[in-house]
Tab-separated table of C-alpha atoms and ligand atoms in Angstrom:
chain	number	residue	atom	x	y	z
A	1	MET	CA	25.031	-12.539	-10.573
A	2	ARG	CA	21.643	-11.835	-9.060
A	3	GLY	CA	21.612	-8.827	-6.721
A	4	ARG	CA	20.854	-8.890	-3.007
A	5	PHE	CA	17.536	-7.830	-1.559
A	6	ILE	CA	17.718	-5.935	1.738
A	7	VAL	CA	14.607	-4.765	3.622
A	8	LEU	CA	14.399	-2.155	6.388
A	9	GLU	CA	11.464	-2.380	8.770
A	10	GLY	CA	10.293	-0.589	11.900
A	11	ILE	CA	7.597	1.660	13.309
A	12	ASP	CA	7.201	5.282	12.238
A	13	GLY	CA	10.146	7.346	13.475
A	14	ALA	CA	12.514	4.367	13.837
A	15	GLY	CA	14.959	5.923	11.349
A	16	LYS	CA	14.460	3.713	8.285
A	17	SER	CA	14.818	6.468	5.697
A	18	THR	CA	17.916	7.891	7.421
A	19	LEU	CA	19.474	4.419	7.363
A	20	SER	CA	18.437	3.826	3.757
A	21	ASN	CA	20.151	7.071	2.676
A	22	ALA	CA	23.302	6.296	4.655
A	23	LEU	CA	23.485	2.730	3.320
A	24	THR	CA	22.984	3.892	-0.250
A	25	GLU	CA	25.857	6.341	0.122
A	26	ARG	CA	28.185	3.754	1.685
A	27	LEU	CA	27.340	0.831	-0.586
A	28	SER	CA	27.366	2.779	-3.849
A	29	ALA	CA	31.169	2.714	-3.734
A	30	PHE	CA	31.092	-1.094	-4.094
A	31	THR	CA	27.895	-2.002	-5.883
A	32	ASP	CA	24.987	-0.680	-7.920
A	33	VAL	CA	22.296	0.273	-5.387
A	34	VAL	CA	18.595	0.960	-5.869
A	35	ALA	CA	16.874	2.496	-2.839
A	36	THR	CA	13.112	2.075	-2.957
A	37	ALA	CA	10.154	2.115	-0.562
A	38	GLU	CA	6.584	1.022	0.050
A	39	PRO	CA	3.987	2.376	-0.397
A	40	SER	CA	5.622	2.628	-3.828
A	41	ASP	CA	5.458	5.565	-6.213
A	42	GLY	CA	3.275	3.513	-8.576
A	43	TYR	CA	-0.444	4.070	-9.085
A	44	VAL	CA	-1.553	1.790	-6.231
A	45	GLY	CA	0.881	3.618	-3.941
A	46	ASP	CA	-0.817	6.858	-5.028
A	47	ALA	CA	-4.206	5.352	-4.145
A	48	LEU	CA	-2.851	4.474	-0.687
A	49	ARG	CA	-1.630	8.002	-0.113
A	50	ARG	CA	-5.076	9.259	-1.090
A	51	ALA	CA	-6.713	6.708	1.217
A	52	GLY	CA	-4.398	7.826	4.031
A	53	SER	CA	-5.903	11.297	4.027
A	54	GLU	CA	-9.439	9.941	4.260
A	55	ASP	CA	-11.180	8.035	6.998
A	56	GLY	CA	-9.466	4.655	7.079
A	57	HIS	CA	-10.948	1.415	5.822
A	58	PRO	CA	-8.445	-1.135	7.142
A	59	LEU	CA	-9.616	-4.038	4.974
A	60	LEU	CA	-9.446	-1.967	1.816
A	61	GLU	CA	-6.044	-0.611	2.827
A	62	SER	CA	-4.738	-4.141	3.439
A	63	LEU	CA	-5.749	-5.155	-0.069
A	64	LEU	CA	-4.170	-2.024	-1.521
A	65	PHE	CA	-0.891	-2.501	0.366
A	66	VAL	CA	-0.638	-6.039	-1.005
A	67	ALA	CA	-1.657	-4.938	-4.524
A	68	ASP	CA	0.973	-2.202	-4.412
A	69	ARG	CA	3.497	-4.825	-3.271
A	70	ALA	CA	2.679	-7.108	-6.218
A	71	HIS	CA	3.331	-4.219	-8.608
A	72	HIS	CA	6.476	-3.047	-6.811
A	73	THR	CA	7.873	-6.597	-6.435
A	74	HIS	CA	7.749	-6.992	-10.200
A	75	ALA	CA	9.960	-3.905	-10.575
A	76	MET	CA	12.341	-5.072	-7.828
A	77	GLU	CA	12.628	-8.489	-9.459
A	78	GLY	CA	13.959	-6.743	-12.582
A	79	TRP	CA	16.592	-4.770	-10.627
A	80	LEU	CA	17.730	-7.911	-8.810
A	81	GLU	CA	18.083	-9.752	-12.107
A	82	GLU	CA	20.293	-6.913	-13.348
A	83	GLY	CA	22.567	-7.627	-10.363
A	84	LYS	CA	21.632	-4.526	-8.379
A	85	THR	CA	21.510	-4.349	-4.585
A	86	VAL	CA	17.947	-3.368	-3.689
A	87	ILE	CA	17.290	-1.567	-0.388
A	88	CYS	CA	13.562	-1.472	0.301
A	89	ASP	CA	12.124	0.729	3.073
A	90	ARG	CA	9.172	-1.440	4.252
A	91	TYR	CA	7.927	-4.712	2.729
A	92	TYR	CA	5.482	-7.472	3.702
A	93	ALA	CA	6.331	-7.226	7.414
A	94	SER	CA	4.793	-3.727	7.427
A	95	THR	CA	1.445	-5.171	6.376
A	96	MET	CA	1.788	-8.064	8.821
A	97	ALA	CA	2.520	-5.666	11.692
A	98	TYR	CA	0.370	-2.602	10.926
A	99	GLN	CA	-2.673	-4.311	9.442
A	100	THR	CA	-2.758	-7.065	12.092
A	101	ALA	CA	-2.663	-4.228	14.641
A	102	SER	CA	-5.617	-2.522	12.875
A	103	LEU	CA	-7.741	-5.540	11.991
A	104	GLY	CA	-7.013	-7.900	14.878
A	105	GLU	CA	-5.073	-11.111	15.385
A	106	GLU	CA	-7.709	-13.207	13.569
A	107	PHE	CA	-6.723	-11.510	10.276
A	108	ARG	CA	-3.066	-12.463	10.609
A	109	PRO	CA	-3.270	-15.785	8.675
A	110	TRP	CA	-5.154	-14.054	5.834
A	111	LEU	CA	-2.563	-11.275	5.639
A	112	ARG	CA	0.211	-13.877	5.654
A	113	GLU	CA	-1.384	-15.899	2.886
A	114	MET	CA	-1.970	-12.871	0.646
A	115	ASN	CA	1.582	-11.668	1.109
A	116	ASP	CA	3.060	-15.103	0.473
A	117	LYS	CA	1.489	-15.032	-3.004
A	118	VAL	CA	3.189	-11.793	-4.051
A	119	ILE	CA	6.529	-11.467	-2.282
A	120	ILE	CA	10.054	-12.550	-2.999
A	121	ARG	CA	12.054	-13.562	0.082
A	122	PRO	CA	14.436	-10.814	1.223
A	123	ASP	CA	18.072	-11.895	1.662
A	124	LEU	CA	18.175	-9.778	4.805
A	125	THR	CA	15.566	-7.919	6.865
A	126	LEU	CA	16.749	-5.415	9.467
A	127	LEU	CA	14.140	-4.449	12.064
A	128	LEU	CA	14.878	-1.047	13.596
A	129	ASP	CA	13.337	-1.481	17.004
A	130	ILE	CA	12.368	1.524	19.130
A	131	ASP	CA	9.905	2.358	21.865
A	132	PRO	CA	6.949	4.212	20.266
A	133	ASP	CA	7.328	7.121	22.712
A	134	ARG	CA	10.787	7.783	21.307
A	135	GLY	CA	9.759	7.060	17.734
A	136	MET	CA	6.799	9.404	18.101
A	137	GLY	CA	9.112	12.107	19.410
A	138	ARG	CA	11.076	11.907	16.182
A	139	VAL	CA	7.964	11.814	14.007
A	140	ASN	CA	6.435	14.836	15.752
A	141	SER	CA	9.639	16.774	15.438
A	142	ARG	CA	9.453	16.161	11.658
A	143	GLY	CA	6.041	17.792	11.699
A	144	GLU	CA	4.266	14.789	10.183
A	145	LYS	CA	1.281	13.278	11.860
A	146	SER	CA	-1.156	10.713	10.582
A	147	LYS	CA	-3.528	8.191	11.997
A	148	PHE	CA	-0.717	5.626	11.702
A	149	GLU	CA	1.339	7.481	14.182
A	150	LYS	CA	-0.592	7.113	17.378
A	151	THR	CA	1.537	5.769	20.191
A	152	GLU	CA	-0.822	3.092	21.461
A	153	TYR	CA	-1.332	1.729	18.011
A	154	LEU	CA	2.403	1.706	17.412
A	155	ARG	CA	2.918	-0.235	20.622
A	156	GLU	CA	0.860	-3.061	19.133
A	157	VAL	CA	2.612	-2.670	15.772
A	158	ARG	CA	5.948	-3.043	17.549
A	159	ARG	CA	4.729	-6.172	19.329
A	160	GLN	CA	3.685	-7.658	15.986
A	161	TYR	CA	7.063	-6.799	14.444
A	162	LEU	CA	8.918	-8.532	17.276
A	163	LEU	CA	6.775	-11.668	16.862
A	164	LEU	CA	7.463	-11.724	13.157
A	165	ALA	CA	11.191	-11.097	13.670
A	166	GLU	CA	11.365	-14.344	15.568
A	167	GLU	CA	9.252	-16.280	13.058
A	168	ASP	CA	11.006	-14.994	9.939
A	169	GLY	CA	14.544	-14.506	11.258
A	170	PHE	CA	14.922	-10.715	11.056
A	171	HIS	CA	17.942	-9.034	12.624
A	172	ILE	CA	16.878	-6.597	15.317
A	173	ILE	CA	18.812	-3.337	15.690
A	174	ASP	CA	18.303	-1.077	18.698
A	175	ALA	CA	17.148	2.089	16.940
A	176	SER	CA	17.395	4.257	20.056
A	177	GLN	CA	21.132	4.458	19.288
A	178	GLY	CA	22.464	7.319	17.184
A	179	PRO	CA	22.314	7.048	13.373
A	180	ASP	CA	26.050	6.271	13.099
A	181	GLU	CA	25.789	3.304	15.481
A	182	VAL	CA	22.698	2.024	13.669
A	183	LEU	CA	24.557	2.295	10.340
A	184	GLU	CA	27.596	0.424	11.658
A	185	GLU	CA	25.420	-2.363	13.061
A	186	ALA	CA	23.527	-2.648	9.774
A	187	LEU	CA	26.832	-2.822	7.865
A	188	VAL	CA	28.003	-5.765	9.965
A	189	HIS	CA	25.109	-7.824	8.553
A	190	ILE	CA	25.313	-6.403	5.045
A	191	ARG	CA	29.068	-6.859	4.594
A	192	GLY	CA	28.650	-10.582	5.090
A	193	LEU	CA	25.778	-10.692	2.644
A	194	LEU	CA	27.549	-8.727	-0.084
A	195	GLU	CA	30.847	-10.488	0.582
A	196	LEU	CA	32.553	-7.154	1.259
A	197	ILE	CA	35.342	-6.804	3.795
B	1	TMP	P1	5.989	5.638	5.478
B	1	TMP	O1	5.796	6.665	6.552
B	1	TMP	O2	7.099	4.675	5.779
B	1	TMP	O3	6.051	6.227	4.101
B	1	TMP	O4	4.675	4.702	5.477
B	1	TMP	C1	3.413	5.275	5.466
B	1	TMP	C2	2.522	4.589	6.462
B	1	TMP	O5	1.966	3.421	5.868
B	1	TMP	C3	3.231	4.170	7.733
B	1	TMP	O6	2.557	4.709	8.859
B	1	TMP	C4	3.093	2.670	7.744
B	1	TMP	C5	1.944	2.395	6.813
B	1	TMP	N1	2.022	1.088	6.135
B	1	TMP	C6	1.128	0.093	6.499
B	1	TMP	O7	0.293	0.300	7.371
B	1	TMP	N2	1.191	-1.109	5.849
B	1	TMP	C7	2.092	-1.383	4.861
B	1	TMP	O8	2.110	-2.491	4.305
B	1	TMP	C8	3.024	-0.322	4.487
B	1	TMP	C9	4.007	-0.566	3.387
B	1	TMP	C10	2.946	0.881	5.142
């Protein structure tokens, strides 16, 4: 049987990687799990990490994020065919939210069209929603700071995520809760999907 494809989305500091680790631990008892992320660890992902440390070129970055996704999606397709549960930290909604916030609303249809050509539809997308002030607090306390992590920018990214959640039917989880509550809420959706009790 084909595996299930679960995507975690949210602004920086929302707790996606914490949730991904916790889910992997919990679900591994029942199913074969692959936890992965974008930007991927492939060569386009490497280019993005290099670009991130230079002065940003949002159009170029948009193209790279989608190119990385095409590469990464091919790998995920293989894992799904092997029956594995794939948990992906960020997918097309990250480009829709972050790059629309960088480039402007008029680029949204273009970003949508490019993504539609490369993605496979997730079985479930969980949006970890948090106010950027709180998310930023977490990011700063991890000692990481990049141009992506400015509060005002993230406010617009969050707005874009919430728009997309409505359009594409994401489940929204209040990420200001503790990690255990977030995990339990995520499991409610995932149990149904994986037909676990
Ligand atoms: P990460 O912190 O989750 O590893 O992601 C690195 C940054 O890249 C993060 O600030 C969000 C940004 N990003 C985009 O702007 N567009 C995308 O499509 C993806 C996948 C990430």
